XYZ file of C-alpha atoms in Angstrom:
655
model
C 0.000 0.000 0.000
C 1.154 3.513 -0.762
C 0.481 4.638 2.798
C 3.560 2.714 3.961
C 5.681 4.444 1.337
C 4.288 7.818 2.389
C 5.118 7.014 6.025
C 8.735 6.285 5.104
C 9.032 9.392 2.933
C 7.415 11.737 5.477
C 8.088 10.207 8.893
C 7.741 13.472 10.775
C 4.120 13.781 9.643
C 3.129 10.552 11.349
C 5.199 11.245 14.436
C 3.323 14.529 14.791
C 0.079 12.608 14.185
C 0.979 10.251 17.032
C 1.718 13.198 19.323
C -1.592 14.762 18.298
C -3.432 11.548 19.204
C -1.605 11.531 22.534
C -2.465 15.138 23.409
C -6.032 14.942 22.120
C -6.569 11.661 23.955
C -5.337 13.038 27.277
C -7.433 16.189 26.800
C -10.494 14.039 26.030
C -9.975 11.859 29.100
C -9.866 14.958 31.305
C -13.163 16.277 29.887
C -15.220 13.223 28.989
C -17.985 12.335 31.497
C -17.220 9.384 33.759
C -19.975 7.073 34.926
C -20.643 3.485 35.876
C -22.895 2.725 32.884
C -23.507 4.354 29.488
C -26.254 6.929 29.180
C -29.613 5.190 28.692
C -31.536 7.788 26.721
C -35.091 6.509 27.150
C -37.150 9.702 27.642
C -39.715 9.712 30.435
C -42.236 12.472 31.137
C -44.339 12.352 34.298
C -47.603 14.194 34.931
C -48.092 14.676 38.677
C -51.718 15.321 39.691
C -52.741 16.415 43.171
C -56.107 16.795 44.891
C -55.878 16.910 48.670
C -58.000 14.243 50.317
C -59.008 12.388 47.143
C -58.911 8.629 47.709
C -56.553 6.441 45.647
C -59.530 4.747 43.968
C -61.081 8.048 42.901
C -57.686 9.391 41.847
C -57.190 6.352 39.608
C -60.689 6.327 38.088
C -61.465 10.029 37.788
C -58.053 11.473 36.853
C -55.294 8.990 36.018
C -57.488 6.751 33.851
C -58.509 9.764 31.765
C -54.887 10.751 31.205
C -53.929 7.245 30.110
C -56.820 7.060 27.643
C -56.035 10.488 26.228
C -52.364 9.572 25.848
C -53.296 6.809 23.422
C -54.692 9.318 20.932
C -53.134 12.689 21.756
C -49.470 11.759 22.323
C -47.196 10.182 19.727
C -44.249 7.785 20.123
C -45.330 6.477 23.536
C -43.689 3.107 24.204
C -45.706 2.364 27.369
C -47.264 4.114 30.354
C -47.081 3.521 34.087
C -49.190 5.118 36.792
C -49.513 5.186 40.539
C -52.491 6.501 42.495
C -52.184 7.360 46.168
C -54.157 9.413 48.633
C -54.338 12.887 47.087
C -51.544 12.244 44.555
C -51.487 10.539 41.177
C -48.440 10.081 38.950
C -48.697 9.091 35.286
C -45.380 8.237 33.607
C -45.048 8.176 29.820
C -42.087 6.203 28.460
C -41.209 7.248 24.920
C -39.360 5.618 22.083
C -35.594 6.297 21.989
C -34.413 9.492 20.284
C -37.902 11.012 20.264
C -38.355 14.798 20.136
C -38.644 15.434 23.873
C -39.750 19.054 23.484
C -42.659 18.034 21.259
C -43.657 15.248 23.656
C -43.485 17.646 26.602
C -45.727 20.124 24.772
C -48.196 17.366 23.869
C -48.514 16.189 27.466
C -48.871 19.755 28.737
C -51.608 20.502 26.212
C -53.423 17.255 26.962
C -53.302 17.932 30.713
C -54.742 21.422 30.315
C -57.569 20.022 28.190
C -58.380 17.360 30.798
C -58.881 19.967 33.528
C -62.456 20.359 32.266
C -63.140 16.650 32.764
C -61.521 15.957 36.125
C -63.185 16.754 39.496
C -63.603 20.517 40.099
C -60.810 22.000 42.165
C -58.100 19.792 40.694
C -54.955 21.830 40.185
C -53.040 21.639 36.883
C -50.442 18.868 37.022
C -46.725 19.343 37.354
C -44.913 18.059 34.259
C -41.500 16.513 34.895
C -39.146 15.350 32.132
C -36.205 13.030 32.732
C -34.756 9.788 31.343
C -33.795 6.319 32.479
C -30.301 7.523 33.465
C -31.725 9.884 36.088
C -30.784 7.906 39.188
C -29.767 8.772 42.772
C -26.016 9.208 43.154
C -25.703 10.547 46.706
C -27.927 11.188 49.708
C -27.739 13.675 52.545
C -29.249 12.972 55.956
C -30.325 16.094 57.878
C -30.688 15.611 61.616
C -30.688 17.757 64.728
C -31.170 17.384 68.455
C -32.317 20.995 68.842
C -34.528 21.630 65.782
C -38.027 20.265 65.212
C -38.925 18.035 62.273
C -40.804 20.940 60.689
C -37.731 23.140 60.898
C -35.510 20.405 59.448
C -37.883 19.897 56.506
C -38.172 23.656 55.971
C -34.384 24.091 55.903
C -34.007 21.132 53.565
C -36.609 22.417 51.111
C -35.706 26.107 51.151
C -31.955 26.189 51.839
C -30.355 22.846 51.029
C -32.456 22.157 47.934
C -32.067 25.638 46.443
C -28.313 25.706 47.094
C -27.600 22.292 45.602
C -29.874 22.909 42.606
C -27.121 25.119 41.138
C -24.811 22.100 40.712
C -24.722 21.241 36.975
C -26.441 17.963 36.203
C -28.082 17.584 39.625
C -31.813 17.073 40.191
C -32.952 17.712 43.766
C -36.429 16.489 44.794
C -38.070 17.664 48.004
C -36.858 16.167 51.295
C -38.088 12.815 52.512
C -39.307 12.725 56.087
C -39.643 15.622 58.476
C -42.913 17.496 58.810
C -44.515 20.000 56.499
C -44.995 23.441 57.980
C -48.651 24.430 58.076
C -50.424 27.313 59.806
C -53.330 25.605 61.554
C -56.500 27.083 63.004
C -57.902 24.986 65.863
C -61.610 25.775 66.204
C -63.459 25.876 69.521
C -66.877 24.272 68.811
C -68.450 25.529 72.051
C -67.416 29.127 71.422
C -68.646 28.936 67.832
C -72.056 27.655 68.916
C -72.316 30.303 71.614
C -71.757 33.064 69.064
C -73.824 31.429 66.333
C -70.855 30.974 64.014
C -69.506 28.111 61.936
C -66.129 27.025 60.735
C -66.937 28.466 57.314
C -67.345 31.909 58.875
C -63.850 31.737 60.348
C -62.383 30.487 57.057
C -64.088 33.241 55.078
C -62.980 35.934 57.511
C -59.326 34.869 57.369
C -59.393 34.548 53.572
C -61.017 37.976 53.149
C -58.492 39.774 55.336
C -55.304 37.860 54.520
C -54.843 39.754 51.250
C -52.206 41.731 49.404
C -53.865 44.305 47.141
C -51.847 46.164 44.476
C -52.262 49.933 44.809
C -49.591 51.403 42.530
C -47.685 54.555 43.421
C -48.457 58.021 44.681
C -46.571 61.138 43.590
C -46.151 63.747 46.298
C -44.078 66.749 45.433
C -40.797 65.730 43.897
C -41.015 62.153 45.173
C -42.945 59.057 44.172
C -44.046 56.609 46.854
C -45.123 53.003 46.578
C -48.523 52.527 48.174
C -49.133 49.269 50.038
C -52.592 48.051 50.985
C -51.279 44.965 52.688
C -53.699 43.332 55.069
C -51.685 40.136 55.294
C -50.354 39.483 58.814
C -46.589 39.249 59.094
C -46.645 36.970 62.141
C -48.665 33.880 62.937
C -49.967 35.362 66.185
C -51.510 38.310 64.307
C -54.022 35.953 62.700
C -55.663 35.656 66.120
C -56.508 39.381 65.968
C -58.533 39.221 62.743
C -62.253 40.069 63.245
C -64.759 37.371 62.330
C -68.160 38.918 63.014
C -70.035 41.442 65.144
C -72.599 40.351 67.746
C -74.603 42.883 69.768
C -72.106 45.602 69.018
C -69.134 43.477 70.072
C -66.443 42.362 67.669
C -65.661 38.656 67.727
C -62.040 37.947 66.869
C -60.433 34.733 65.713
C -58.877 34.260 69.139
C -62.361 34.171 70.692
C -63.483 31.115 68.716
C -60.196 29.456 67.628
C -56.472 29.265 68.185
C -53.950 29.836 65.380
C -50.624 28.046 65.666
C -47.589 27.070 63.637
C -48.067 23.329 63.147
C -48.000 20.581 60.572
C -50.484 18.221 58.891
C -50.598 14.510 59.775
C -47.217 12.980 59.031
C -47.138 10.528 56.103
C -43.370 10.136 55.784
C -40.887 9.391 58.560
C -37.121 9.251 58.111
C -34.857 8.026 60.866
C -31.092 7.947 60.929
C -29.651 5.680 63.599
C -33.027 5.849 65.363
C -33.191 9.671 65.349
C -35.856 11.540 63.384
C -34.336 13.235 60.342
C -34.914 14.331 56.757
C -33.336 12.723 53.716
C -32.211 14.602 50.608
C -31.735 12.405 47.536
C -29.612 13.923 44.760
C -30.037 12.512 41.262
C -27.847 12.999 38.234
C -29.630 13.911 35.024
C -29.074 12.932 31.406
C -25.497 12.687 30.225
C -24.041 14.278 33.356
C -21.077 12.570 34.964
C -21.765 10.879 38.287
C -18.356 11.920 39.589
C -18.822 15.548 38.488
C -22.231 15.778 40.170
C -21.003 14.272 43.436
C -17.878 16.441 43.472
C -20.046 19.508 42.846
C -22.338 18.551 45.734
C -19.420 18.047 48.107
C -17.906 21.393 47.116
C -21.206 23.105 47.958
C -21.514 21.533 51.414
C -19.196 23.969 53.286
C -20.901 26.965 51.665
C -24.329 25.550 52.499
C -23.380 24.646 56.073
C -22.635 28.322 56.724
C -26.266 29.186 55.855
C -27.744 26.595 58.225
C -28.212 26.714 62.006
C -25.321 25.262 64.018
C -27.532 22.481 65.404
C -28.256 20.927 61.996
C -26.012 18.003 61.070
C -25.485 16.837 57.482
C -24.187 13.334 56.851
C -23.297 12.020 53.395
C -24.870 8.639 52.615
C -24.962 6.372 49.585
C -21.984 8.004 47.858
C -21.961 6.251 44.483
C -18.653 7.835 43.487
C -16.874 5.326 45.732
C -18.397 2.430 43.817
C -17.842 4.112 40.440
C -14.186 4.808 41.153
C -13.658 1.291 42.471
C -15.292 -0.321 39.435
C -13.490 1.870 36.905
C -10.115 1.578 38.617
C -10.523 -2.198 38.606
C -11.111 -2.239 34.859
C -8.223 0.183 34.240
C -5.934 -1.870 36.466
C -6.759 -5.098 34.660
C -6.347 -3.409 31.275
C -2.961 -1.991 32.264
C -1.888 -5.384 33.568
C -2.953 -6.961 30.288
C -0.906 -4.392 28.355
C 2.192 -5.015 30.498
C 1.881 -8.788 30.220
C 1.337 -8.477 26.483
C 4.508 -6.412 26.198
C 6.470 -8.987 28.199
C 5.205 -11.815 26.016
C 6.153 -9.904 22.895
C 9.609 -9.269 24.331
C 10.059 -12.952 25.128
C 8.969 -14.151 21.717
C 10.617 -11.475 19.574
C 13.720 -11.198 21.707
C 14.212 -7.508 20.811
C 13.491 -4.584 23.072
C 13.382 -2.209 20.086
C 10.618 -4.204 18.419
C 8.802 -4.533 21.738
C 8.975 -0.772 22.343
C 7.464 -0.074 18.919
C 4.608 -2.488 19.579
C 4.115 -1.208 23.120
C 3.799 2.391 21.894
C 1.041 1.489 19.450
C -1.240 -0.009 22.141
C -1.965 3.171 24.204
C -2.190 5.278 21.052
C -4.859 2.944 19.660
C -6.773 3.141 22.939
C -6.526 6.942 23.040
C -7.747 7.171 19.441
C -10.720 4.990 20.363
C -11.545 7.225 23.351
C -11.453 10.312 21.116
C -13.908 8.665 18.702
C -16.165 7.590 21.586
C -16.233 11.140 22.929
C -17.084 12.491 19.473
C -20.111 10.168 19.404
C -21.295 11.374 22.821
C -20.248 8.294 24.785
C -18.769 8.317 28.284
C -16.029 6.530 30.146
C -17.825 3.638 31.855
C -17.342 -0.028 32.609
C -18.710 -1.004 29.191
C -16.351 1.179 27.134
C -13.414 0.412 29.418
C -14.299 -3.275 29.260
C -14.223 -3.088 25.474
C -10.830 -1.378 25.547
C -9.490 -3.927 28.047
C -10.718 -6.715 25.776
C -9.065 -5.057 22.784
C -5.652 -4.780 24.459
C -4.778 -8.380 23.680
C -6.002 -8.006 20.099
C -4.376 -4.644 19.423
C -0.921 -6.142 19.659
C -1.571 -8.478 16.721
C -1.343 -5.923 13.924
C 1.836 -4.291 15.191
C 3.400 -7.660 16.028
C 2.688 -9.096 12.589
C 4.140 -5.994 10.948
C 7.313 -6.001 13.056
C 7.786 -9.749 12.682
C 7.478 -9.572 8.916
C 9.901 -6.635 8.768
C 12.374 -8.669 10.829
C 11.961 -11.563 8.414
C 13.019 -9.327 5.535
C 15.922 -7.997 7.606
C 17.074 -11.577 8.099
C 17.219 -11.899 4.316
C 19.944 -9.250 4.286
C 17.870 -6.340 3.060
C 18.481 -2.754 4.123
C 16.164 -1.250 6.718
C 13.924 0.836 4.455
C 13.428 -1.825 1.745
C 12.755 -4.396 4.470
C 10.156 -2.113 6.060
C 8.513 -1.315 2.740
C 8.395 -4.917 1.545
C 7.427 -6.348 4.927
C 4.607 -3.876 5.641
C 3.154 -3.942 2.141
C 3.260 -7.725 2.043
C 0.929 -8.162 5.019
C -1.211 -5.009 4.592
C -4.100 -6.745 2.838
C -4.154 -9.936 4.973
C -3.960 -7.776 8.087
C -6.888 -5.669 6.834
C -8.950 -8.809 6.307
C -8.026 -10.045 9.790
C -8.945 -6.699 11.378
C -12.274 -6.516 9.581
C -13.027 -10.121 10.543
C -12.644 -9.210 14.211
C -14.735 -6.046 13.786
C -17.509 -7.977 12.033
C -17.931 -10.090 15.168
C -19.186 -6.980 16.983
C -21.500 -5.781 14.200
C -24.574 -7.614 15.631
C -24.252 -5.517 18.783
C -25.046 -2.421 16.718
C -28.408 -4.014 15.892
C -29.465 -4.230 19.541
C -32.301 -1.991 20.696
C -33.632 -0.860 24.044
C -31.521 -0.981 27.187
C -29.306 -3.730 25.740
C -28.445 -1.473 22.811
C -27.531 1.459 25.039
C -25.262 -0.808 27.087
C -23.498 -2.927 24.481
C -23.199 -0.558 21.513
C -20.537 1.535 23.352
C -18.736 -1.725 24.150
C -18.650 -2.668 20.461
C -17.677 0.851 19.409
C -14.709 0.836 21.792
C -13.369 -2.415 20.339
C -13.982 -1.498 16.685
C -12.443 1.971 16.949
C -9.386 0.578 18.734
C -8.938 -2.140 16.102
C -9.195 0.280 13.180
C -6.783 2.687 14.870
C -4.382 -0.190 15.486
C -4.475 -1.146 11.809
C -3.760 2.395 10.651
C -0.944 2.829 13.162
C 0.623 -0.486 12.156
C 0.934 0.806 8.576
C 2.086 4.320 9.463
C 3.630 4.808 12.893
C 5.113 1.313 13.216
C 7.089 1.588 9.920
C 8.124 5.115 10.886
C 9.534 4.021 14.251
C 11.058 0.912 12.694
C 12.970 3.160 10.267
C 14.740 4.863 13.191
C 15.015 2.026 15.723
C 15.545 -1.225 13.842
C 18.999 -2.151 12.585
C 20.045 -4.527 9.820
C 19.900 -8.171 10.912
C 18.150 -7.136 14.144
C 16.293 -10.409 14.230
C 19.531 -12.444 14.065
C 20.833 -11.296 17.403
C 21.603 -14.288 19.585
C 23.017 -14.796 23.021
C 23.043 -16.943 26.123
C 20.769 -14.837 28.298
C 17.199 -15.310 29.504
C 15.679 -14.540 26.097
C 17.914 -17.067 24.356
C 17.027 -19.790 26.857
C 13.322 -18.952 26.465
C 13.584 -19.214 22.680
C 15.260 -22.601 23.003
C 12.552 -23.817 25.356
C 9.840 -22.515 23.090
C 11.394 -24.316 20.124
C 11.229 -27.578 22.088
C 7.564 -26.889 22.944
C 6.878 -26.191 19.277
C 8.373 -29.561 18.306
C 6.226 -31.370 20.870
C 3.136 -29.598 19.615
C 4.073 -30.572 16.068
C 4.320 -34.213 17.169
C 0.929 -34.019 18.921
C -0.641 -32.415 15.873
C 0.631 -35.190 13.617
C -0.829 -37.784 15.991
C -4.205 -36.012 15.985
C -4.247 -35.933 12.200
C -3.470 -39.645 12.016
C -6.328 -40.445 14.457
C -8.912 -37.957 13.261
C -11.974 -39.930 14.392
C -10.628 -40.440 17.915
C -9.676 -36.778 18.217
C -13.129 -35.708 16.992
C -14.726 -37.943 19.630
C -12.658 -36.373 22.407
C -13.562 -32.914 21.121
C -17.299 -33.707 21.046
C -17.094 -35.175 24.555
C -15.472 -31.968 25.807
C -18.189 -29.907 24.135
C -20.921 -32.037 25.731
C -19.293 -31.654 29.148
C -19.213 -27.888 28.737
C -22.900 -27.877 27.795
C -23.751 -29.914 30.897
C -21.905 -27.436 33.096
C -23.372 -24.376 31.371
C -27.047 -25.340 31.275
C -29.175 -26.559 34.192
C -29.902 -30.284 34.382
C -31.827 -31.062 37.524
C -31.189 -29.936 41.074
C -27.643 -31.337 41.233
C -26.430 -29.430 38.166
C -27.885 -25.922 38.483
C -25.780 -24.580 35.623
C -24.107 -21.207 35.332
C -27.295 -19.204 35.742
C -28.397 -16.156 33.808
C -28.432 -12.489 34.708
C -28.305 -9.121 32.964
C -25.317 -7.961 35.038
C -22.881 -9.827 37.250
C -23.325 -9.256 40.961
C -21.108 -6.580 42.493
C -20.227 -5.813 46.079
C -21.097 -2.146 46.563
C -21.340 -2.371 50.353
C -24.972 -1.205 50.308
C -28.169 -3.124 51.071
C -31.757 -2.000 50.496
C -34.614 -3.696 52.344
C -38.149 -2.939 51.169
C -40.752 -3.556 53.863
C -44.442 -3.949 53.029
C -46.697 -4.523 56.027
C -50.412 -5.260 55.959
C -52.438 -2.736 53.971
C -53.861 0.076 56.066
C -51.310 -0.128 58.862
C -50.699 3.232 60.522
C -47.340 4.818 59.944
C -46.576 4.691 63.676
C -47.041 0.912 63.631
C -44.882 0.600 60.530
C -42.168 2.542 62.364
C -42.427 0.090 65.275
C -42.094 -2.798 62.807
C -38.957 -1.172 61.385
C -37.580 -0.971 64.933
C -37.879 -4.750 65.240
C -36.296 -5.277 61.815
C -33.474 -2.902 62.668
C -32.799 -4.811 65.890
C -32.493 -8.028 63.867
C -30.142 -6.278 61.443
C -27.852 -5.148 64.248
C -27.774 -8.685 65.621
C -26.842 -10.082 62.206
C -24.243 -7.504 61.142
C -21.419 -6.550 63.539
C -21.434 -2.928 64.643
C -17.874 -2.537 63.367
C -19.049 -3.311 59.817
C -22.347 -1.388 59.851
C -21.710 2.225 58.907
C -25.277 3.610 58.882
C -28.938 2.589 58.980
C -31.583 4.898 57.505
C -35.332 4.190 57.563
C -37.618 5.856 55.017
C -41.155 5.040 56.124
C -44.377 5.893 54.307
C -45.087 8.024 51.258
C -43.143 11.230 50.445
C -44.998 14.515 50.612
C -44.198 15.585 47.065
C -45.336 13.891 43.881
C -41.964 14.791 42.349
C -40.326 12.307 44.709
C -42.861 9.670 43.660
C -42.102 10.314 39.988
C -38.389 9.702 40.560
C -38.953 6.764 42.913
C -38.370 3.187 41.773
C -39.338 1.378 44.999
C -43.056 2.084 44.513
C -44.382 2.896 48.023
C -48.162 2.526 48.178
C -48.947 3.914 51.610
C -47.897 4.317 55.242
C -47.455 0.541 55.486
C -44.376 0.659 53.218
C -40.799 1.384 54.228
C -37.286 1.290 52.802
C -34.319 0.502 55.036
C -30.919 1.563 53.668
C -27.849 -0.181 55.071
C -24.330 1.048 54.376
C -21.459 -1.226 55.296
C -18.147 0.142 56.444
C -14.737 -0.442 54.883
C -13.183 -3.920 55.122
C -16.579 -5.549 55.544
C -17.410 -9.163 54.830
C -19.018 -9.908 51.442
C -22.343 -8.114 51.133
C -23.940 -11.232 49.632
C -23.253 -13.068 52.904
C -25.277 -10.552 54.904
C -28.037 -10.451 52.285
C -28.419 -14.227 52.517
C -28.341 -14.067 56.316
C -31.041 -11.377 56.491
C -33.277 -13.255 54.055
C -33.194 -16.335 56.259
């Protein structure tokens, strides 16, 4: 091929190209998002309906069912719908086809929801529309607790200080807090006083509503100045609501304080969060879209000192469920294994070729091929994750083939007494076409992965892309950079160098092994039928081990992902339907006691209970555990460092 001749005529061009790949690859690695899995771009839009006091049955029949029926005709590209109806809250989730126009879908759902307001029960507020995708998952949690602040104050600080501060972190989605108590100004009526004055609760409600107003009045110009006029009848303190007049009886004014008591309280609690047995609030931070898990978590942690300065001294913030630890551990494991594979590959090449110059040329081409693949992955919008890194780690052993074949063939021509440049030109051109066929044959193996759809496609297409890009880069480098470096580093008769060192002894031993293999191969060819029988028996044995045959041979099993030890355990508790939240909390106490008996205190880092249903429908839209009422609870266990295998404790707790 002419490209080899060009590489020999203009070596500096390809050396600069290699340096460009190096710099661009390093720059890409520093900027490319890092995550545990590839981005799963399955758009989801949730419509969150609320009607205080409406039963789950009425919510499902009178509101949610209408939205699901309308979605079948008014919204396009819907893959499937899911809904959940609870007391006063209904969530309808619309899962769309991949790569759909999300803005159009959002507009369609908004328009449909506004149209349905005429058909749903009067007083229903317009729904909140929330757009996200399947990659929007929790990456870190913050537990807010205090021994001096009330649950209402903790929830208020979480919703109005913590949430608003952390919402500025790029790529972070912050739902409302779990647990705590909602702040609500409550008016406790005195039935006896109302009857004595001939009043009703409606009279008190109307009086407060009529006088708790802010009326716009514009401005007033007086002389050379202009003043803003305020007709503000809204009380500035809770206690001032007691002084609002309700009615007049026999010339006497009846105030709110005469027939009721206004206080700063909270509605009945439907969500309890406890951290190590202490009442708390839980903030769950999710990463959105293509955002990097590590970037989001680092941004959250950088905001914590700034946010802590805005909070009362008695409020404690503890970081829980930090997924960056697991992500870093998983990615570092893949990188470590890939690097080990590259080093071992280089050592094997050195042993077999017996030349450090040839080994150095081959060893340089491996990282450059990987960096070129990463640049291509970044250009296609992919991330650094265990799938792409797994593909690159798999490709390490294959990448060496092209460069090794090229160097070995060049050495063969050097052994024939040729000069360096003619040997490089003849050797590289001689194997260019066979090497292309070999490279394409390997790439074709991964072509079916590009046909996958759904979640499998989002996961395995980046894997295939990483391998294919690395292979193609390796082929191009073997015909350009490898001949260029060989021109400067290889010497005439390089392959004929002999000696009595370790490499020479290895070559002698390998020659003996080659002769034994040749003898075995001749024997197999002479007894073809017997060899075929042994081969078929080995295949049958593998099939027996791989597939289940009865209770004594369970087989390898099947799963979408291999099990990993993240040091975290989630227990979902579902008690009898209708159980009060206080009783569910008592049940969690008993479960927590069993947990502490099963897991040593030295290995149990934290225990967090999330009991009941969150206050906000936004939390329900993001939730994957599916709580249905106060009888449900989630118990989060975090194991400390140097713990025993998590699977051991999971099995123990199940039994």
